[in-house]
PDB file of N, CA and C in Angstrom:
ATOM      1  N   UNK A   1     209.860 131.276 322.665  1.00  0.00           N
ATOM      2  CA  UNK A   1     211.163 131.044 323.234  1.00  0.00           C
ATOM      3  C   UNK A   1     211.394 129.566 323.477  1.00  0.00           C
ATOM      4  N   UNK A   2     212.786 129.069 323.845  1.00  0.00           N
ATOM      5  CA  UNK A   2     212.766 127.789 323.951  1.00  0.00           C
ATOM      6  C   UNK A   2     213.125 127.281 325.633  1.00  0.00           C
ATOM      7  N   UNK A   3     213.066 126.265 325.996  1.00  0.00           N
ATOM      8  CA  UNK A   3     213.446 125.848 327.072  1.00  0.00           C
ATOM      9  C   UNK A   3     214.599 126.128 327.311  1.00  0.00           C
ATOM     10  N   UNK A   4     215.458 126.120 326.539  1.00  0.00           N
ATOM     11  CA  UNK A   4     217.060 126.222 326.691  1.00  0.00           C
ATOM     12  C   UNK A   4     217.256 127.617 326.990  1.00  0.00           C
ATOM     13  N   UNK A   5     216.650 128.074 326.473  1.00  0.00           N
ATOM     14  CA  UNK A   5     216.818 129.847 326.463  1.00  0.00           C
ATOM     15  C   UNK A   5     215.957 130.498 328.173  1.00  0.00           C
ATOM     16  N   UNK A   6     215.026 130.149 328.190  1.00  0.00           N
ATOM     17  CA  UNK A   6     214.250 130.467 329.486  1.00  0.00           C
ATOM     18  C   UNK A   6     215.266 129.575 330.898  1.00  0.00           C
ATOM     19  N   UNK A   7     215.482 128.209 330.600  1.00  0.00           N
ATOM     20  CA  UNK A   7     216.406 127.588 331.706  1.00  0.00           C
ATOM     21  C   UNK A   7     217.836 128.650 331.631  1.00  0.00           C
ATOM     22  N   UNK A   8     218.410 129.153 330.933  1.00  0.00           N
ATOM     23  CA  UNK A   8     219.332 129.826 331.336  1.00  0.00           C
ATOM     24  C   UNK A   8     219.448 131.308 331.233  1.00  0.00           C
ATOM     25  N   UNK A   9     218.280 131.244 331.534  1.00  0.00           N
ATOM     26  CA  UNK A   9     217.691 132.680 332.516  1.00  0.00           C
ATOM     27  C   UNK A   9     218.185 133.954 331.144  1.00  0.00           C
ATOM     28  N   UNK A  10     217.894 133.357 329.826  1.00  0.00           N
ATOM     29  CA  UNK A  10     217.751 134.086 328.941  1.00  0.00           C
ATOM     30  C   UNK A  10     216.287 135.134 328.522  1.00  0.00           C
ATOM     31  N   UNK A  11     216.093 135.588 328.076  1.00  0.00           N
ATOM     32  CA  UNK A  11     214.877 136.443 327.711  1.00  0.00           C
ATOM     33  C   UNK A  11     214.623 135.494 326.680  1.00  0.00           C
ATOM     34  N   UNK A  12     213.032 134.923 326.416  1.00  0.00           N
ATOM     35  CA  UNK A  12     212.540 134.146 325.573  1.00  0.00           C
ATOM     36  C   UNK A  12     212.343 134.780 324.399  1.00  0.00           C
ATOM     37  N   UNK A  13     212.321 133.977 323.179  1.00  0.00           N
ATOM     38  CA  UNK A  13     212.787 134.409 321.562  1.00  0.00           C
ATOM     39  C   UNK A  13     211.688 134.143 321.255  1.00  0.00           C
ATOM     40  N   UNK A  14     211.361 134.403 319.911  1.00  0.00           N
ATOM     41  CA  UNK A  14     210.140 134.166 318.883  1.00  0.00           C
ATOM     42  C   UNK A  14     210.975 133.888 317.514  1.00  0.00           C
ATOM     43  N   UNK A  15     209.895 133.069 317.216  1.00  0.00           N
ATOM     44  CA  UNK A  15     210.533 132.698 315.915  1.00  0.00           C
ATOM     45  C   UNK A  15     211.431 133.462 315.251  1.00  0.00           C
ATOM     46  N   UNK A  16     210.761 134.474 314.680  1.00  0.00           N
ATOM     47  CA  UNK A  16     211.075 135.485 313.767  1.00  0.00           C
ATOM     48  C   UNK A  16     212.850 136.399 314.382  1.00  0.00           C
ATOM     49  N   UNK A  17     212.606 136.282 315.574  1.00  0.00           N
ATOM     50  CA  UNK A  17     214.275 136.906 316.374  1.00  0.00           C
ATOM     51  C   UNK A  17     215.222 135.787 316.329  1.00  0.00           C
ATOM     52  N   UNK A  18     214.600 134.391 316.688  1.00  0.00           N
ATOM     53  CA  UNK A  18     215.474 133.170 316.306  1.00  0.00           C
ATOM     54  C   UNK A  18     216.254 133.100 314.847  1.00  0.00           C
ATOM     55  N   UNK A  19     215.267 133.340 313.630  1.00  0.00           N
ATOM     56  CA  UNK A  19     215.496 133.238 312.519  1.00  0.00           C
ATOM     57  C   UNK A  19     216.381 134.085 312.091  1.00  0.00           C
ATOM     58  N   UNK A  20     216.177 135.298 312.699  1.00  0.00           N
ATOM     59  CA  UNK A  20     216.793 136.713 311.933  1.00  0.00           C
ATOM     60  C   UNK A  20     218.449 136.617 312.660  1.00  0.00           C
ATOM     61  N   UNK A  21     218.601 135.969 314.076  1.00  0.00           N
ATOM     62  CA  UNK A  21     220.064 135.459 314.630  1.00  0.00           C
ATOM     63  C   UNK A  21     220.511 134.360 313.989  1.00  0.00           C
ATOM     64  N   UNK A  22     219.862 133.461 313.152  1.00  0.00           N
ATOM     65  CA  UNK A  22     220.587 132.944 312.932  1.00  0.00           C
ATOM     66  C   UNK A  22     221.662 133.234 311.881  1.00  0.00           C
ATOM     67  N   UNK A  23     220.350 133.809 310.791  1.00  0.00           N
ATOM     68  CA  UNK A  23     220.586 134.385 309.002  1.00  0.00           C
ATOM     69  C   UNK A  23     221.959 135.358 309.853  1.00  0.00           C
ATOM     70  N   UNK A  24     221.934 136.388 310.877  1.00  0.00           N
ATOM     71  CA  UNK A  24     223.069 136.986 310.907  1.00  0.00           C
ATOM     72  C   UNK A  24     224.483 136.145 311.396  1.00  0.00           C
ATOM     73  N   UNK A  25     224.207 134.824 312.268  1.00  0.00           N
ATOM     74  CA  UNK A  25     225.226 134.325 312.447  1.00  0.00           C
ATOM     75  C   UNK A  25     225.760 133.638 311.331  1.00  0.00           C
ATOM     76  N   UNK A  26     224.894 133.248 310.097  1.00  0.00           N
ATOM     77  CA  UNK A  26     225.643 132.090 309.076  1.00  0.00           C
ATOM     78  C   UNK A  26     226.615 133.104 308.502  1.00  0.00           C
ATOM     79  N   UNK A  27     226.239 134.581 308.580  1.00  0.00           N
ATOM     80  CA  UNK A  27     227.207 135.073 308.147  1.00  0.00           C
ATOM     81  C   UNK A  27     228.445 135.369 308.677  1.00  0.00           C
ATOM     82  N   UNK A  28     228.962 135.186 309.863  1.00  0.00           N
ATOM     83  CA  UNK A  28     230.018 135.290 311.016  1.00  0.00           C
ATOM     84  C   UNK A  28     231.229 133.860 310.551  1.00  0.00           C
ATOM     85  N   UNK A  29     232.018 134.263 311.166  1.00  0.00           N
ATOM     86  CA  UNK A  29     233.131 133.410 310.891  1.00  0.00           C
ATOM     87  C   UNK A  29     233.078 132.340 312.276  1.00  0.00           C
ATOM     88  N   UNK A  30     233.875 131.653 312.125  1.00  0.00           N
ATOM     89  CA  UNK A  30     233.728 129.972 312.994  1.00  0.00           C
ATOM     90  C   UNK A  30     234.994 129.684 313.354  1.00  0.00           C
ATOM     91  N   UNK A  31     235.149 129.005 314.663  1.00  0.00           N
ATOM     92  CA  UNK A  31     236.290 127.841 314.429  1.00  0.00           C
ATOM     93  C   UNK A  31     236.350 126.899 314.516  1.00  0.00           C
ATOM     94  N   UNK A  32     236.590 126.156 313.689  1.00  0.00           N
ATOM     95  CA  UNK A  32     235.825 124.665 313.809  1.00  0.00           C
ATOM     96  C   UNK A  32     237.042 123.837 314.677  1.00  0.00           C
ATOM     97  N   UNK A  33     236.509 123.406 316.121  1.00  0.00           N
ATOM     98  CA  UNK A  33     237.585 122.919 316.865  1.00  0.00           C
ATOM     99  C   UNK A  33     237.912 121.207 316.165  1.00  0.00           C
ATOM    100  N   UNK A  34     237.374 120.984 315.532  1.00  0.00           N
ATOM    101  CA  UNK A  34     237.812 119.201 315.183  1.00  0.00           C
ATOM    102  C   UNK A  34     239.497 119.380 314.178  1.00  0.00           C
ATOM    103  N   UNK A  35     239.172 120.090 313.108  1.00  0.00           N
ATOM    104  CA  UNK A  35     239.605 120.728 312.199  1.00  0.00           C
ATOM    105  C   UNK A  35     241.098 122.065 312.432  1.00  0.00           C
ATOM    106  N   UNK A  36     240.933 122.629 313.264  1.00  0.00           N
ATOM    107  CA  UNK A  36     241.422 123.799 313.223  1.00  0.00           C
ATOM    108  C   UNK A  36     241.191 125.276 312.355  1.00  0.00           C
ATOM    109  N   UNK A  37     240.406 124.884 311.504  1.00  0.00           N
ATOM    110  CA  UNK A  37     239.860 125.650 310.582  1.00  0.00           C
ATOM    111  C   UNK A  37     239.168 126.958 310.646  1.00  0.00           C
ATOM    112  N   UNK A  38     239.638 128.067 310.597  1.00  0.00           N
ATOM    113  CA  UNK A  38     238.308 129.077 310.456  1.00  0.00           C
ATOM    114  C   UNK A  38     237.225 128.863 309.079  1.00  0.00           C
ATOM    115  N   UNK A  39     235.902 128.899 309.888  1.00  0.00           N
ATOM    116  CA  UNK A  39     235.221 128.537 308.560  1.00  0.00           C
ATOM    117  C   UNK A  39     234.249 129.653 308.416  1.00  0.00           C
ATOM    118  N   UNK A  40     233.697 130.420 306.901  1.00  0.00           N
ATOM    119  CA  UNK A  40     232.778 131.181 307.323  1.00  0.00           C
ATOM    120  C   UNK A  40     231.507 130.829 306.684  1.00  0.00           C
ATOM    121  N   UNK A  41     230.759 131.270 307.703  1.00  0.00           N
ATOM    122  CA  UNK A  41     229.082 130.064 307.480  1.00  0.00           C
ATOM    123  C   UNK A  41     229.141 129.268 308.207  1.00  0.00           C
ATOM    124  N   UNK A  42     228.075 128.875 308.364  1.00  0.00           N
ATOM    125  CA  UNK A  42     227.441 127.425 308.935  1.00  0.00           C
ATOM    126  C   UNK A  42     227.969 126.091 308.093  1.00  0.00           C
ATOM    127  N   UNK A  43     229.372 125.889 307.920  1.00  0.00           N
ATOM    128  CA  UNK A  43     230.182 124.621 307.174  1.00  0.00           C
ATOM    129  C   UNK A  43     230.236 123.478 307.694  1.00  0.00           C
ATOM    130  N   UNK A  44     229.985 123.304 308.842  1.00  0.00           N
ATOM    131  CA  UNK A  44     230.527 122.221 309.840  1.00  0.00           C
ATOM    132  C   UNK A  44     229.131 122.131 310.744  1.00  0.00           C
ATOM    133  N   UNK A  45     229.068 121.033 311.564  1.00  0.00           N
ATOM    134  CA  UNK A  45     227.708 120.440 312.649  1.00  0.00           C
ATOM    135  C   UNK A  45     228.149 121.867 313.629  1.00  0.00           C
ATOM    136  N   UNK A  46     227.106 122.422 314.435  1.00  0.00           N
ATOM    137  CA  UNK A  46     227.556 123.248 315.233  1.00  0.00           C
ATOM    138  C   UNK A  46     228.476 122.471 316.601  1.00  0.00           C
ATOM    139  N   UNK A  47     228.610 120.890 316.623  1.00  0.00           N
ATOM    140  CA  UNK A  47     228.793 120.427 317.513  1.00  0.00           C
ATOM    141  C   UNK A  47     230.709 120.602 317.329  1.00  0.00           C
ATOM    142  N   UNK A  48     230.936 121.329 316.131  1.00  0.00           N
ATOM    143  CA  UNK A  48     232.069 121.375 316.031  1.00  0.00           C
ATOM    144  C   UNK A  48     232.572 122.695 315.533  1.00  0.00           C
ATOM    145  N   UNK A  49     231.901 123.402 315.772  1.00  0.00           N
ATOM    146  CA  UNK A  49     231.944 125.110 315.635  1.00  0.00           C
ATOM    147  C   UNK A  49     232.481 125.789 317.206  1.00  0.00           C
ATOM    148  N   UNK A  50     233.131 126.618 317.429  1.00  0.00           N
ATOM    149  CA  UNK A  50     233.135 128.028 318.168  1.00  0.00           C
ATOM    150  C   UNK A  50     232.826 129.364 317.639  1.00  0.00           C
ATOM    151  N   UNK A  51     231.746 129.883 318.612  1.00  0.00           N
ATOM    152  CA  UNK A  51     231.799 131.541 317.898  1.00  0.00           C
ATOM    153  C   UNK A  51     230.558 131.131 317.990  1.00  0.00           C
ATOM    154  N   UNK A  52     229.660 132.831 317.229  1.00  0.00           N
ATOM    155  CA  UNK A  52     230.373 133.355 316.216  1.00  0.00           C
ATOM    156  C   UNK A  52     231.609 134.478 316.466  1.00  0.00           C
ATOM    157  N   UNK A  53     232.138 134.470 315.120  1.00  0.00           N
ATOM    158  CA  UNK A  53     233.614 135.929 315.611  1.00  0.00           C
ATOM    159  C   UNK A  53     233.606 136.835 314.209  1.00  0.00           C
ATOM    160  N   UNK A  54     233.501 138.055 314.304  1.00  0.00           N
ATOM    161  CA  UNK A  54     233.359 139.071 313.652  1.00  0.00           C
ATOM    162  C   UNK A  54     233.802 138.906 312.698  1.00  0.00           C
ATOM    163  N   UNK A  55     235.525 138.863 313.000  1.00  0.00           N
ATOM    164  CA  UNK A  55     236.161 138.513 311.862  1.00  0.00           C
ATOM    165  C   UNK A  55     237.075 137.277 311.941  1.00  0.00           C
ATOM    166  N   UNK A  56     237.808 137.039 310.771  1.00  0.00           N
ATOM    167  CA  UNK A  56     238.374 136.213 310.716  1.00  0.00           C
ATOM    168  C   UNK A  56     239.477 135.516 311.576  1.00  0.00           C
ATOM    169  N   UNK A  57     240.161 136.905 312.008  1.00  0.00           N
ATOM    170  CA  UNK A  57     241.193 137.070 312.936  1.00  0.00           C
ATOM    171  C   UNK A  57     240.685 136.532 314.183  1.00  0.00           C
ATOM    172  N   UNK A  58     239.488 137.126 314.509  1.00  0.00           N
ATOM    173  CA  UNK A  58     238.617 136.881 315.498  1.00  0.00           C
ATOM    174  C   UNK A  58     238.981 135.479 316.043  1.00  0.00           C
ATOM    175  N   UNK A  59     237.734 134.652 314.835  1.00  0.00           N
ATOM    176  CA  UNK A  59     237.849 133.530 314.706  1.00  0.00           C
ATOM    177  C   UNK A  59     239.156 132.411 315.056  1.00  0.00           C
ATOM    178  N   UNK A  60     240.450 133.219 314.627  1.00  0.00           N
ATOM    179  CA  UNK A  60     241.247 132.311 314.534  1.00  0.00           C
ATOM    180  C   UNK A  60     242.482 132.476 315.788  1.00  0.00           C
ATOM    181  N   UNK A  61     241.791 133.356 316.136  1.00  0.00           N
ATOM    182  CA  UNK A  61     242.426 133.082 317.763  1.00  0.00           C
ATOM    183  C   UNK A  61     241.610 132.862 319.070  1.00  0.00           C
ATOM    184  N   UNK A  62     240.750 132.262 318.504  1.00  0.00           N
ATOM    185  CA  UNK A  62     239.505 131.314 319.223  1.00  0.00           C
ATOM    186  C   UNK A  62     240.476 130.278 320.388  1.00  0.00           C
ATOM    187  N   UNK A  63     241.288 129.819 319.697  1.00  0.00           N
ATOM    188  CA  UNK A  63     241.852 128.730 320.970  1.00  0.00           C
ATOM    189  C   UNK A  63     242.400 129.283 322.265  1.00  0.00           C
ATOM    190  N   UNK A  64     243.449 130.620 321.820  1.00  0.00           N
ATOM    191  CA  UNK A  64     243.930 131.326 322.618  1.00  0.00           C
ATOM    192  C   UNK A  64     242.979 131.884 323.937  1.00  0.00           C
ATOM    193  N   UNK A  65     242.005 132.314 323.097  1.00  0.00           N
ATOM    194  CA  UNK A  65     240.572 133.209 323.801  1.00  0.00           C
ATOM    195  C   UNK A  65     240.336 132.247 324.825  1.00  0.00           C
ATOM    196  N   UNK A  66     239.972 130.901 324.141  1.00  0.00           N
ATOM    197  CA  UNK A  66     239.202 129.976 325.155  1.00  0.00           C
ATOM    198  C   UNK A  66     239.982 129.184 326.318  1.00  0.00           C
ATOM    199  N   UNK A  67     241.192 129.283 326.154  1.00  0.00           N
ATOM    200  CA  UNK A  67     242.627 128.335 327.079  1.00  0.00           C
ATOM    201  C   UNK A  67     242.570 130.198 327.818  1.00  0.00           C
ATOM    202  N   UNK A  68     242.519 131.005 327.462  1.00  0.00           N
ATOM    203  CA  UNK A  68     242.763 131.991 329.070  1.00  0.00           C
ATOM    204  C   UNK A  68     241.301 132.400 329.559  1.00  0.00           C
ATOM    205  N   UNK A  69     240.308 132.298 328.627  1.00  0.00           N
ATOM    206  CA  UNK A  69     239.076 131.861 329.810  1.00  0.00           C
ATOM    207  C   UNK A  69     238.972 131.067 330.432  1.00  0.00           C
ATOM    208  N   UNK A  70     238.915 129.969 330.148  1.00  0.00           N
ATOM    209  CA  UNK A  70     239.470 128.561 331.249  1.00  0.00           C
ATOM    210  C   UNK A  70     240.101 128.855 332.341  1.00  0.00           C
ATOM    211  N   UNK A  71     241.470 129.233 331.847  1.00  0.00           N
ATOM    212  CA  UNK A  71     242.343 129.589 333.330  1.00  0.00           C
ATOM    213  C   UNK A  71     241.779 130.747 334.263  1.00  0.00           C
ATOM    214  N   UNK A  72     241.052 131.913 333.503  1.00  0.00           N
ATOM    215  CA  UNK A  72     240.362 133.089 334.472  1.00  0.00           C
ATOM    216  C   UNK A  72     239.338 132.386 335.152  1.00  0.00           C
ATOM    217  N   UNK A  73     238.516 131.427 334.521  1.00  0.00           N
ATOM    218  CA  UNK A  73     237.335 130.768 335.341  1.00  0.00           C
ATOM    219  C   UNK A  73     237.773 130.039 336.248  1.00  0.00           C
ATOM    220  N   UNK A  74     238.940 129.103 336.359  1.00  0.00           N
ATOM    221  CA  UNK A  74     239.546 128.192 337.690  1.00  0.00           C
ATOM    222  C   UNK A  74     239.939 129.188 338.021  1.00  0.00           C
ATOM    223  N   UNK A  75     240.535 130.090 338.049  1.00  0.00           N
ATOM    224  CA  UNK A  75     241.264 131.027 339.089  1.00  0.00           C
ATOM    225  C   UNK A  75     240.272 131.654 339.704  1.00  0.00           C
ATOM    226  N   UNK A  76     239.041 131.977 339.092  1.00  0.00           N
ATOM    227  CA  UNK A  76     237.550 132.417 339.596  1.00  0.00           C
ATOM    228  C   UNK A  76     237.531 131.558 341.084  1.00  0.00           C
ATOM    229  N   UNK A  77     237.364 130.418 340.427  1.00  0.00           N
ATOM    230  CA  UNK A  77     236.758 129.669 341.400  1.00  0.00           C
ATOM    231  C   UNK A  77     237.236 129.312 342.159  1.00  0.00           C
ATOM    232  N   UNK A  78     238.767 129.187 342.768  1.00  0.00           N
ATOM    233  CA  UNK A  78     239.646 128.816 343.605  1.00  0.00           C
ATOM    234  C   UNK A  78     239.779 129.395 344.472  1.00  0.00           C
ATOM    235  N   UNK A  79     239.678 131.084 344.026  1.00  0.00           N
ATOM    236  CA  UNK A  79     239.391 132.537 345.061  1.00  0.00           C
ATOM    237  C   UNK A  79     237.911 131.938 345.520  1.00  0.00           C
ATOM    238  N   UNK A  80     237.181 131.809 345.283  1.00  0.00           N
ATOM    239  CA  UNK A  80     235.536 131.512 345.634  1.00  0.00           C
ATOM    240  C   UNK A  80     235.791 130.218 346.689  1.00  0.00           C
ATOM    241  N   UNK A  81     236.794 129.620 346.521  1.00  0.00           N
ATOM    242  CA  UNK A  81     236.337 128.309 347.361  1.00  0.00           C
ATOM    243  C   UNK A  81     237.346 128.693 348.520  1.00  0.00           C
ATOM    244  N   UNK A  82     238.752 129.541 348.386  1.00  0.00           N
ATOM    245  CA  UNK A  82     239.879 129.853 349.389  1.00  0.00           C
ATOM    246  C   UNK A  82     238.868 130.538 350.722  1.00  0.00           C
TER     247      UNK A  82
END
Protein backbone atom coordinates (compact mmCIF):
# COMPACT_ATOMS: atom_id res chain seq x y z
CA UNK A 1 0.00 0.00 0.00
CA UNK A 2 1.13 3.51 -0.25
CA UNK A 3 1.43 6.34 2.18
CA UNK A 4 -1.16 8.27 0.47
CA UNK A 5 -3.56 5.54 0.68
CA UNK A 6 -2.93 4.48 4.50
CA UNK A 7 -2.75 8.60 5.45
CA UNK A 8 -6.22 8.81 4.19
CA UNK A 9 -7.43 6.19 6.17
CA UNK A 10 -7.74 4.05 2.99
CA UNK A 11 -7.27 0.17 3.18
CA UNK A 12 -3.63 -0.47 1.90
CA UNK A 13 -3.15 -1.84 -1.85
CA UNK A 14 -0.67 -4.27 -3.32
CA UNK A 15 0.74 -4.01 -6.33
CA UNK A 16 -1.18 -6.31 -8.26
CA UNK A 17 -4.86 -4.35 -6.97
CA UNK A 18 -2.96 -1.03 -7.83
CA UNK A 19 -2.24 -2.34 -11.31
CA UNK A 20 -5.47 -4.10 -12.03
CA UNK A 21 -7.30 -0.23 -10.93
CA UNK A 22 -5.49 1.27 -12.92
CA UNK A 23 -5.71 -1.05 -16.39
CA UNK A 24 -9.63 -0.61 -15.36
CA UNK A 25 -9.46 3.13 -15.02
CA UNK A 26 -7.44 3.80 -18.48
CA UNK A 27 -10.43 2.44 -19.66
CA UNK A 28 -13.04 5.06 -18.09
CA UNK A 29 -13.73 8.31 -19.57
CA UNK A 30 -12.09 11.77 -18.18
CA UNK A 31 -12.56 15.36 -18.04
CA UNK A 32 -9.84 17.04 -18.72
CA UNK A 33 -10.38 20.41 -16.75
CA UNK A 34 -7.51 22.55 -18.72
CA UNK A 35 -9.18 21.64 -22.01
CA UNK A 36 -12.81 21.03 -21.49
CA UNK A 37 -12.55 17.87 -23.15
CA UNK A 38 -13.96 14.47 -22.36
CA UNK A 39 -11.13 12.22 -22.96
CA UNK A 40 -11.16 8.41 -22.92
CA UNK A 41 -7.93 6.87 -21.45
CA UNK A 42 -5.25 8.12 -19.72
CA UNK A 43 -4.69 11.22 -22.65
CA UNK A 44 -3.74 13.99 -20.55
CA UNK A 45 -1.17 14.36 -17.05
CA UNK A 46 -3.62 13.20 -14.36
CA UNK A 47 -2.89 16.70 -13.00
CA UNK A 48 -5.44 17.65 -15.53
CA UNK A 49 -7.96 14.86 -15.51
CA UNK A 50 -11.37 14.47 -13.38
CA UNK A 51 -12.95 11.10 -12.79
CA UNK A 52 -12.96 8.37 -13.62
CA UNK A 53 -16.84 8.47 -15.19
CA UNK A 54 -18.52 5.48 -16.61
CA UNK A 55 -19.61 7.06 -19.38
CA UNK A 56 -19.19 9.68 -21.49
CA UNK A 57 -22.13 11.64 -20.46
CA UNK A 58 -20.82 10.98 -17.13
CA UNK A 59 -17.74 12.53 -17.87
CA UNK A 60 -19.08 15.50 -19.45
CA UNK A 61 -21.08 16.81 -16.86
CA UNK A 62 -18.18 16.65 -14.56
CA UNK A 63 -18.24 20.52 -14.09
CA UNK A 64 -21.82 20.62 -13.14
CA UNK A 65 -21.19 17.57 -10.59
CA UNK A 66 -18.24 19.37 -9.11
CA UNK A 67 -19.73 23.35 -8.81
CA UNK A 68 -22.86 21.59 -6.71
CA UNK A 69 -20.47 19.56 -4.62
CA UNK A 70 -18.66 22.57 -3.75
CA UNK A 71 -21.74 24.40 -2.85
CA UNK A 72 -23.17 21.11 -0.72
CA UNK A 73 -19.68 21.06 1.03
CA UNK A 74 -19.78 25.04 2.10
CA UNK A 75 -23.25 24.66 2.99
CA UNK A 76 -21.89 21.49 5.01
CA UNK A 77 -19.76 23.48 6.72
CA UNK A 78 -21.52 26.67 7.56
CA UNK A 79 -24.32 24.43 9.33
CA UNK A 80 -21.15 22.86 11.25
CA UNK A 81 -19.73 26.16 12.23
CA UNK A 82 -23.61 28.05 12.88
Amino acid sequence: GSDITRAAGIGSMNDAEGTAMAADAEKKYWYNLKSGAVEHGFVSPSVDRAGPYDTEAEAAAAPEKMKANSKRWADEERAEDA
